[in-house]
Amino acid sequence: KTLECKELFVKIRDVYKRYVFLEEGFYYLHAVWDIGTYFFQSFETYPYIELNGLKGCGKSKVMKISEKISFNGRLFISPTPATVFRFVELNKPTLYIDEAEKLFKNYGGKDDTSDLVELLNAGYTKSGRVPRMEKDEKGKWVTKIFDVYCPKMIASIGGMQGALKDRCITEIMVKPQKGDSRGDLEPSDNDPIFSEIRNYLYPFALKNSGIVMLQYDALEKEF
């Protein structure tokens, strides 16, 4: 069984509405962005979503919901750069990085950015490649080029900096109003709605990828 685009969009939007308080427009953004992760290889670029807000406003919850819907979703908290480089290269996932303020540290007035920031700065575009020094089977250091293009969602309290900020659609999140029961709800892997949606998304992508590519190629790119 397959669903048409509008039905699928509404089903995903309503999952977000069930679990988390957002400004109305962001329910639409997340539904479209999640569907788009199944087509991202067709696009030259794919914008990141930056979730920015104080503790307790639902940033991690939004990521958990999206992870259960998106293409090959995987959530990391404080991952090592080597792990992420290899995982993206092998799996072409939708990548989620929580507590991302730890990526930026300031020493003596200079920005000290981790290797993950380099990956994020490059990985919004299909041409994104990052060189890394790796040991080969003989123990010699060689240069390996990693393909780091994939959809990414980043959550932090302090917000992103520099070029990475320009790669993001920034979503400022606030706590739900008093009495809003969604603040106490947590998405569960056992909720059948998530596997149901993924089971619709895979055939939807296979059926419509050619149409999406034709429409994308026909877009006026100057904007």
PDB file of C-alpha atoms in Angstrom:
ATOM      1  CA  LYS A   1       0.000   0.000   0.000  1.00  0.00           C
ATOM      2  CA  THR A   2       1.220   3.511  -0.819  1.00  0.00           C
ATOM      3  CA  LEU A   3       0.112   6.984   0.185  1.00  0.00           C
ATOM      4  CA  GLU A   4      -0.049  10.115  -1.894  1.00  0.00           C
ATOM      5  CA  CYS A   5       2.242  12.976  -0.936  1.00  0.00           C
ATOM      6  CA  LYS A   6      -0.390  15.050   0.880  1.00  0.00           C
ATOM      7  CA  GLU A   7      -1.597  12.091   2.962  1.00  0.00           C
ATOM      8  CA  LEU A   8       1.956  11.221   3.921  1.00  0.00           C
ATOM      9  CA  PHE A   9       2.746  14.831   4.760  1.00  0.00           C
ATOM     10  CA  VAL A  10      -0.308  15.149   7.026  1.00  0.00           C
ATOM     11  CA  LYS A  11       0.465  11.874   8.796  1.00  0.00           C
ATOM     12  CA  ILE A  12       4.013  13.016   9.640  1.00  0.00           C
ATOM     13  CA  ARG A  13       2.930  16.526  10.626  1.00  0.00           C
ATOM     14  CA  ASP A  14       0.332  15.099  13.013  1.00  0.00           C
ATOM     15  CA  VAL A  15       2.966  12.934  14.756  1.00  0.00           C
ATOM     16  CA  TYR A  16       4.915  16.078  15.611  1.00  0.00           C
ATOM     17  CA  LYS A  17       1.724  17.776  16.785  1.00  0.00           C
ATOM     18  CA  ARG A  18       0.998  14.836  19.059  1.00  0.00           C
ATOM     19  CA  TYR A  19       4.356  14.894  20.821  1.00  0.00           C
ATOM     20  CA  VAL A  20       5.800  18.407  20.819  1.00  0.00           C
ATOM     21  CA  PHE A  21       4.846  22.099  20.951  1.00  0.00           C
ATOM     22  CA  LEU A  22       6.157  24.109  17.969  1.00  0.00           C
ATOM     23  CA  GLU A  23       5.186  27.253  16.127  1.00  0.00           C
ATOM     24  CA  GLU A  24       2.700  26.164  13.461  1.00  0.00           C
ATOM     25  CA  GLY A  25       4.980  26.620  10.475  1.00  0.00           C
ATOM     26  CA  PHE A  26       7.641  24.344  11.894  1.00  0.00           C
ATOM     27  CA  TYR A  27       5.273  21.355  11.887  1.00  0.00           C
ATOM     28  CA  TYR A  28       5.170  21.773   8.110  1.00  0.00           C
ATOM     29  CA  LEU A  29       8.921  22.245   7.841  1.00  0.00           C
ATOM     30  CA  HIS A  30       9.705  19.048   9.738  1.00  0.00           C
ATOM     31  CA  ALA A  31       7.246  16.970   7.727  1.00  0.00           C
ATOM     32  CA  VAL A  32       8.699  18.180   4.400  1.00  0.00           C
ATOM     33  CA  TRP A  33      12.311  17.874   5.624  1.00  0.00           C
ATOM     34  CA  ASP A  34      11.771  14.294   6.838  1.00  0.00           C
ATOM     35  CA  ILE A  35      10.217  13.248   3.519  1.00  0.00           C
ATOM     36  CA  GLY A  36      13.050  14.977   1.670  1.00  0.00           C
ATOM     37  CA  THR A  37      15.712  12.869   3.415  1.00  0.00           C
ATOM     38  CA  TYR A  38      14.602   9.966   1.216  1.00  0.00           C
ATOM     39  CA  PHE A  39      15.435  12.052  -1.879  1.00  0.00           C
ATOM     40  CA  PHE A  40      18.525  13.949  -0.727  1.00  0.00           C
ATOM     41  CA  GLN A  41      20.857  12.217  -3.201  1.00  0.00           C
ATOM     42  CA  SER A  42      18.823  13.842  -5.982  1.00  0.00           C
ATOM     43  CA  PHE A  43      19.656  17.360  -4.754  1.00  0.00           C
ATOM     44  CA  GLU A  44      22.842  19.387  -5.026  1.00  0.00           C
ATOM     45  CA  THR A  45      22.422  20.678  -1.468  1.00  0.00           C
ATOM     46  CA  TYR A  46      20.311  19.806   1.563  1.00  0.00           C
ATOM     47  CA  PRO A  47      19.829  22.403   4.329  1.00  0.00           C
ATOM     48  CA  TYR A  48      20.482  21.515   7.937  1.00  0.00           C
ATOM     49  CA  ILE A  49      17.942  22.219  10.665  1.00  0.00           C
ATOM     50  CA  GLU A  50      19.372  23.932  13.725  1.00  0.00           C
ATOM     51  CA  LEU A  51      17.269  23.542  16.880  1.00  0.00           C
ATOM     52  CA  ASN A  52      18.126  26.350  19.258  1.00  0.00           C
ATOM     53  CA  GLY A  53      16.616  26.921  22.699  1.00  0.00           C
ATOM     54  CA  LEU A  54      16.931  26.564  26.441  1.00  0.00           C
ATOM     55  CA  LYS A  55      16.966  23.274  28.278  1.00  0.00           C
ATOM     56  CA  GLY A  56      13.569  21.591  28.457  1.00  0.00           C
ATOM     57  CA  CYS A  57      12.046  23.117  25.308  1.00  0.00           C
ATOM     58  CA  GLY A  58      11.944  19.803  23.395  1.00  0.00           C
ATOM     59  CA  LYS A  59      15.002  19.929  21.129  1.00  0.00           C
ATOM     60  CA  SER A  60      16.036  16.333  21.840  1.00  0.00           C
ATOM     61  CA  LYS A  61      12.447  15.148  21.471  1.00  0.00           C
ATOM     62  CA  VAL A  62      12.136  16.671  17.990  1.00  0.00           C
ATOM     63  CA  MET A  63      15.346  14.902  16.988  1.00  0.00           C
ATOM     64  CA  LYS A  64      14.110  11.571  18.352  1.00  0.00           C
ATOM     65  CA  ILE A  65      10.868  11.888  16.384  1.00  0.00           C
ATOM     66  CA  SER A  66      12.648  12.814  13.171  1.00  0.00           C
ATOM     67  CA  GLU A  67      15.221  10.047  13.643  1.00  0.00           C
ATOM     68  CA  LYS A  68      12.427   7.460  13.725  1.00  0.00           C
ATOM     69  CA  ILE A  69      10.924   8.803  10.482  1.00  0.00           C
ATOM     70  CA  SER A  70      13.847   9.902   8.302  1.00  0.00           C
ATOM     71  CA  PHE A  71      16.062   7.908   5.951  1.00  0.00           C
ATOM     72  CA  ASN A  72      18.649   5.886   7.943  1.00  0.00           C
ATOM     73  CA  GLY A  73      18.245   8.213  10.916  1.00  0.00           C
ATOM     74  CA  ARG A  74      20.974   8.085  13.580  1.00  0.00           C
ATOM     75  CA  LEU A  75      21.265  10.286  16.672  1.00  0.00           C
ATOM     76  CA  PHE A  76      24.685  10.970  18.200  1.00  0.00           C
ATOM     77  CA  ILE A  77      25.571  12.732  21.446  1.00  0.00           C
ATOM     78  CA  SER A  78      29.211  13.840  21.714  1.00  0.00           C
ATOM     79  CA  PRO A  79      30.456  11.382  19.049  1.00  0.00           C
ATOM     80  CA  THR A  80      34.106  10.988  18.111  1.00  0.00           C
ATOM     81  CA  PRO A  81      34.980  12.479  14.708  1.00  0.00           C
ATOM     82  CA  ALA A  82      36.343   9.151  13.423  1.00  0.00           C
ATOM     83  CA  THR A  83      33.038   7.424  14.191  1.00  0.00           C
ATOM     84  CA  VAL A  84      30.963  10.014  12.373  1.00  0.00           C
ATOM     85  CA  PHE A  85      33.238  10.233   9.306  1.00  0.00           C
ATOM     86  CA  ARG A  86      33.068   6.475   8.767  1.00  0.00           C
ATOM     87  CA  PHE A  87      29.359   6.188   9.546  1.00  0.00           C
ATOM     88  CA  VAL A  88      28.403   8.893   7.047  1.00  0.00           C
ATOM     89  CA  GLU A  89      30.681   7.457   4.366  1.00  0.00           C
ATOM     90  CA  LEU A  90      29.238   3.943   4.704  1.00  0.00           C
ATOM     91  CA  ASN A  91      25.557   4.558   5.468  1.00  0.00           C
ATOM     92  CA  LYS A  92      24.559   7.914   3.919  1.00  0.00           C
ATOM     93  CA  PRO A  93      22.343   8.509   6.957  1.00  0.00           C
ATOM     94  CA  THR A  94      20.230  11.337   8.248  1.00  0.00           C
ATOM     95  CA  LEU A  95      22.526  12.517  11.017  1.00  0.00           C
ATOM     96  CA  TYR A  96      21.446  14.072  14.314  1.00  0.00           C
ATOM     97  CA  ILE A  97      23.910  15.738  16.683  1.00  0.00           C
ATOM     98  CA  ASP A  98      22.619  16.754  20.112  1.00  0.00           C
ATOM     99  CA  GLU A  99      24.365  19.082  22.582  1.00  0.00           C
ATOM    100  CA  ALA A 100      26.266  20.588  19.647  1.00  0.00           C
ATOM    101  CA  GLU A 101      27.494  23.554  21.677  1.00  0.00           C
ATOM    102  CA  LYS A 102      30.361  21.228  22.666  1.00  0.00           C
ATOM    103  CA  LEU A 103      31.642  21.466  19.090  1.00  0.00           C
ATOM    104  CA  PHE A 104      32.825  25.022  19.716  1.00  0.00           C
ATOM    105  CA  LYS A 105      35.390  25.968  22.331  1.00  0.00           C
ATOM    106  CA  ASN A 106      37.135  29.279  22.874  1.00  0.00           C
ATOM    107  CA  TYR A 107      40.779  29.487  23.884  1.00  0.00           C
ATOM    108  CA  GLY A 108      42.525  32.854  24.162  1.00  0.00           C
ATOM    109  CA  GLY A 109      39.950  34.565  21.986  1.00  0.00           C
ATOM    110  CA  LYS A 110      40.342  32.085  19.108  1.00  0.00           C
ATOM    111  CA  ASP A 111      37.682  29.674  17.920  1.00  0.00           C
ATOM    112  CA  ASP A 112      38.902  26.110  18.313  1.00  0.00           C
ATOM    113  CA  THR A 113      36.589  23.959  16.218  1.00  0.00           C
ATOM    114  CA  SER A 114      36.547  20.195  16.191  1.00  0.00           C
ATOM    115  CA  ASP A 115      36.914  17.970  13.134  1.00  0.00           C
ATOM    116  CA  LEU A 116      33.139  17.500  13.297  1.00  0.00           C
ATOM    117  CA  VAL A 117      32.639  21.168  12.454  1.00  0.00           C
ATOM    118  CA  GLU A 118      34.730  20.626   9.314  1.00  0.00           C
ATOM    119  CA  LEU A 119      32.477  17.699   8.414  1.00  0.00           C
ATOM    120  CA  LEU A 120      29.347  19.784   9.011  1.00  0.00           C
ATOM    121  CA  ASN A 121      30.643  22.763   7.053  1.00  0.00           C
ATOM    122  CA  ALA A 122      31.315  20.579   4.006  1.00  0.00           C
ATOM    123  CA  GLY A 123      28.475  18.074   4.248  1.00  0.00           C
ATOM    124  CA  TYR A 124      25.514  20.211   3.198  1.00  0.00           C
ATOM    125  CA  THR A 125      26.430  19.902  -0.486  1.00  0.00           C
ATOM    126  CA  LYS A 126      26.768  16.925  -2.802  1.00  0.00           C
ATOM    127  CA  SER A 127      30.325  17.925  -3.609  1.00  0.00           C
ATOM    128  CA  GLY A 128      31.252  17.886   0.082  1.00  0.00           C
ATOM    129  CA  ARG A 129      34.478  15.944   0.628  1.00  0.00           C
ATOM    130  CA  VAL A 130      36.835  16.069   3.600  1.00  0.00           C
ATOM    131  CA  PRO A 131      40.415  14.696   3.612  1.00  0.00           C
ATOM    132  CA  ARG A 132      41.602  12.768   6.666  1.00  0.00           C
ATOM    133  CA  MET A 133      44.906  11.119   7.510  1.00  0.00           C
ATOM    134  CA  GLU A 134      44.385   7.387   8.128  1.00  0.00           C
ATOM    135  CA  LYS A 135      46.682   4.428   8.632  1.00  0.00           C
ATOM    136  CA  ASP A 136      46.540   1.784   5.903  1.00  0.00           C
ATOM    137  CA  GLU A 137      46.880  -1.968   6.425  1.00  0.00           C
ATOM    138  CA  LYS A 138      50.677  -1.571   6.528  1.00  0.00           C
ATOM    139  CA  GLY A 139      50.529   1.082   9.222  1.00  0.00           C
ATOM    140  CA  LYS A 140      51.519   3.936   6.890  1.00  0.00           C
ATOM    141  CA  TRP A 141      49.706   7.249   7.058  1.00  0.00           C
ATOM    142  CA  VAL A 142      47.718   7.963   3.891  1.00  0.00           C
ATOM    143  CA  THR A 143      45.153  10.575   2.870  1.00  0.00           C
ATOM    144  CA  LYS A 144      41.589   9.275   2.654  1.00  0.00           C
ATOM    145  CA  ILE A 145      38.795  11.370   1.145  1.00  0.00           C
ATOM    146  CA  PHE A 146      35.440  11.038   2.927  1.00  0.00           C
ATOM    147  CA  ASP A 147      32.087  11.794   1.323  1.00  0.00           C
ATOM    148  CA  VAL A 148      30.249  13.690   4.084  1.00  0.00           C
ATOM    149  CA  TYR A 149      27.068  14.780   2.260  1.00  0.00           C
ATOM    150  CA  CYS A 150      23.847  13.832   4.063  1.00  0.00           C
ATOM    151  CA  PRO A 151      20.888  15.520   5.816  1.00  0.00           C
ATOM    152  CA  LYS A 152      21.753  16.751   9.310  1.00  0.00           C
ATOM    153  CA  MET A 153      19.897  18.184  12.284  1.00  0.00           C
ATOM    154  CA  ILE A 154      21.821  19.931  15.048  1.00  0.00           C
ATOM    155  CA  ALA A 155      20.584  20.921  18.519  1.00  0.00           C
ATOM    156  CA  SER A 156      22.241  23.329  20.932  1.00  0.00           C
ATOM    157  CA  ILE A 157      21.564  25.896  23.608  1.00  0.00           C
ATOM    158  CA  GLY A 158      24.100  28.482  22.449  1.00  0.00           C
ATOM    159  CA  GLY A 159      23.554  28.240  18.697  1.00  0.00           C
ATOM    160  CA  MET A 160      25.891  27.622  15.786  1.00  0.00           C
ATOM    161  CA  GLN A 161      28.758  29.857  14.723  1.00  0.00           C
ATOM    162  CA  GLY A 162      30.460  31.036  11.548  1.00  0.00           C
ATOM    163  CA  ALA A 163      29.900  29.333   8.206  1.00  0.00           C
ATOM    164  CA  LEU A 164      27.935  26.489   9.788  1.00  0.00           C
ATOM    165  CA  LYS A 165      25.181  28.936  10.752  1.00  0.00           C
ATOM    166  CA  ASP A 166      24.680  29.765   7.057  1.00  0.00           C
ATOM    167  CA  ARG A 167      24.034  26.105   6.231  1.00  0.00           C
ATOM    168  CA  CYS A 168      21.102  25.911   8.654  1.00  0.00           C
ATOM    169  CA  ILE A 169      17.421  26.688   8.856  1.00  0.00           C
ATOM    170  CA  THR A 170      17.333  27.986  12.431  1.00  0.00           C
ATOM    171  CA  GLU A 171      14.361  27.039  14.584  1.00  0.00           C
ATOM    172  CA  ILE A 172      14.071  28.872  17.911  1.00  0.00           C
ATOM    173  CA  MET A 173      12.214  26.600  20.320  1.00  0.00           C
ATOM    174  CA  VAL A 174      10.302  27.561  23.459  1.00  0.00           C
ATOM    175  CA  LYS A 175       8.789  25.539  26.274  1.00  0.00           C
ATOM    176  CA  PRO A 176       5.133  24.508  25.952  1.00  0.00           C
ATOM    177  CA  GLN A 177       2.545  26.518  27.849  1.00  0.00           C
ATOM    178  CA  LYS A 178       1.599  25.424  31.337  1.00  0.00           C
ATOM    179  CA  GLY A 179      -0.895  22.568  31.202  1.00  0.00           C
ATOM    180  CA  ASP A 180       0.236  21.349  27.763  1.00  0.00           C
ATOM    181  CA  SER A 181       0.546  17.593  28.348  1.00  0.00           C
ATOM    182  CA  ARG A 182       2.878  17.135  25.370  1.00  0.00           C
ATOM    183  CA  GLY A 183       5.755  18.259  27.569  1.00  0.00           C
ATOM    184  CA  ASP A 184       5.509  14.924  29.402  1.00  0.00           C
ATOM    185  CA  LEU A 185       5.205  12.690  26.328  1.00  0.00           C
ATOM    186  CA  GLU A 186       8.208  10.857  24.907  1.00  0.00           C
ATOM    187  CA  PRO A 187       8.248   9.088  21.496  1.00  0.00           C
ATOM    188  CA  SER A 188       8.738   5.346  21.844  1.00  0.00           C
ATOM    189  CA  ASP A 189      10.342   2.894  19.440  1.00  0.00           C
ATOM    190  CA  ASN A 190       7.374   0.641  20.214  1.00  0.00           C
ATOM    191  CA  ASP A 191       4.859   3.139  18.820  1.00  0.00           C
ATOM    192  CA  PRO A 192       3.759   1.472  15.551  1.00  0.00           C
ATOM    193  CA  ILE A 193       3.185   4.826  13.850  1.00  0.00           C
ATOM    194  CA  PHE A 194       6.917   5.206  13.161  1.00  0.00           C
ATOM    195  CA  SER A 195       7.417   1.877  11.391  1.00  0.00           C
ATOM    196  CA  GLU A 196       4.125   2.481   9.566  1.00  0.00           C
ATOM    197  CA  ILE A 197       5.351   5.840   8.245  1.00  0.00           C
ATOM    198  CA  ARG A 198       8.732   4.427   7.196  1.00  0.00           C
ATOM    199  CA  ASN A 199       6.946   1.589   5.387  1.00  0.00           C
ATOM    200  CA  TYR A 200       5.067   4.247   3.398  1.00  0.00           C
ATOM    201  CA  LEU A 201       8.140   6.414   2.779  1.00  0.00           C
ATOM    202  CA  TYR A 202      10.346   3.773   1.137  1.00  0.00           C
ATOM    203  CA  PRO A 203       7.918   2.897  -1.696  1.00  0.00           C
ATOM    204  CA  PHE A 204       6.927   6.576  -1.960  1.00  0.00           C
ATOM    205  CA  ALA A 205      10.571   7.490  -2.639  1.00  0.00           C
ATOM    206  CA  LEU A 206      11.043   4.675  -5.136  1.00  0.00           C
ATOM    207  CA  LYS A 207       7.876   5.623  -6.975  1.00  0.00           C
ATOM    208  CA  ASN A 208       8.504   9.381  -7.087  1.00  0.00           C
ATOM    209  CA  SER A 209      12.283   9.857  -7.254  1.00  0.00           C
ATOM    210  CA  GLY A 210      12.242  10.284 -11.049  1.00  0.00           C
ATOM    211  CA  ILE A 211       9.463  12.885 -10.881  1.00  0.00           C
ATOM    212  CA  VAL A 212      11.245  14.777  -8.107  1.00  0.00           C
ATOM    213  CA  MET A 213      14.477  14.889 -10.116  1.00  0.00           C
ATOM    214  CA  LEU A 214      12.650  16.213 -13.193  1.00  0.00           C
ATOM    215  CA  GLN A 215      10.944  18.930 -11.147  1.00  0.00           C
ATOM    216  CA  TYR A 216      14.215  19.810  -9.411  1.00  0.00           C
ATOM    217  CA  ASP A 217      16.126  20.104 -12.671  1.00  0.00           C
ATOM    218  CA  ALA A 218      13.394  22.390 -14.028  1.00  0.00           C
ATOM    219  CA  LEU A 219      13.592  24.843 -11.120  1.00  0.00           C
ATOM    220  CA  GLU A 220      14.830  28.348 -11.732  1.00  0.00           C
ATOM    221  CA  LYS A 221      18.079  28.240  -9.757  1.00  0.00           C
ATOM    222  CA  GLU A 222      18.893  31.961  -9.553  1.00  0.00           C
ATOM    223  CA  PHE A 223      17.064  32.377  -6.237  1.00  0.00           C
TER     224      PHE A 223
END
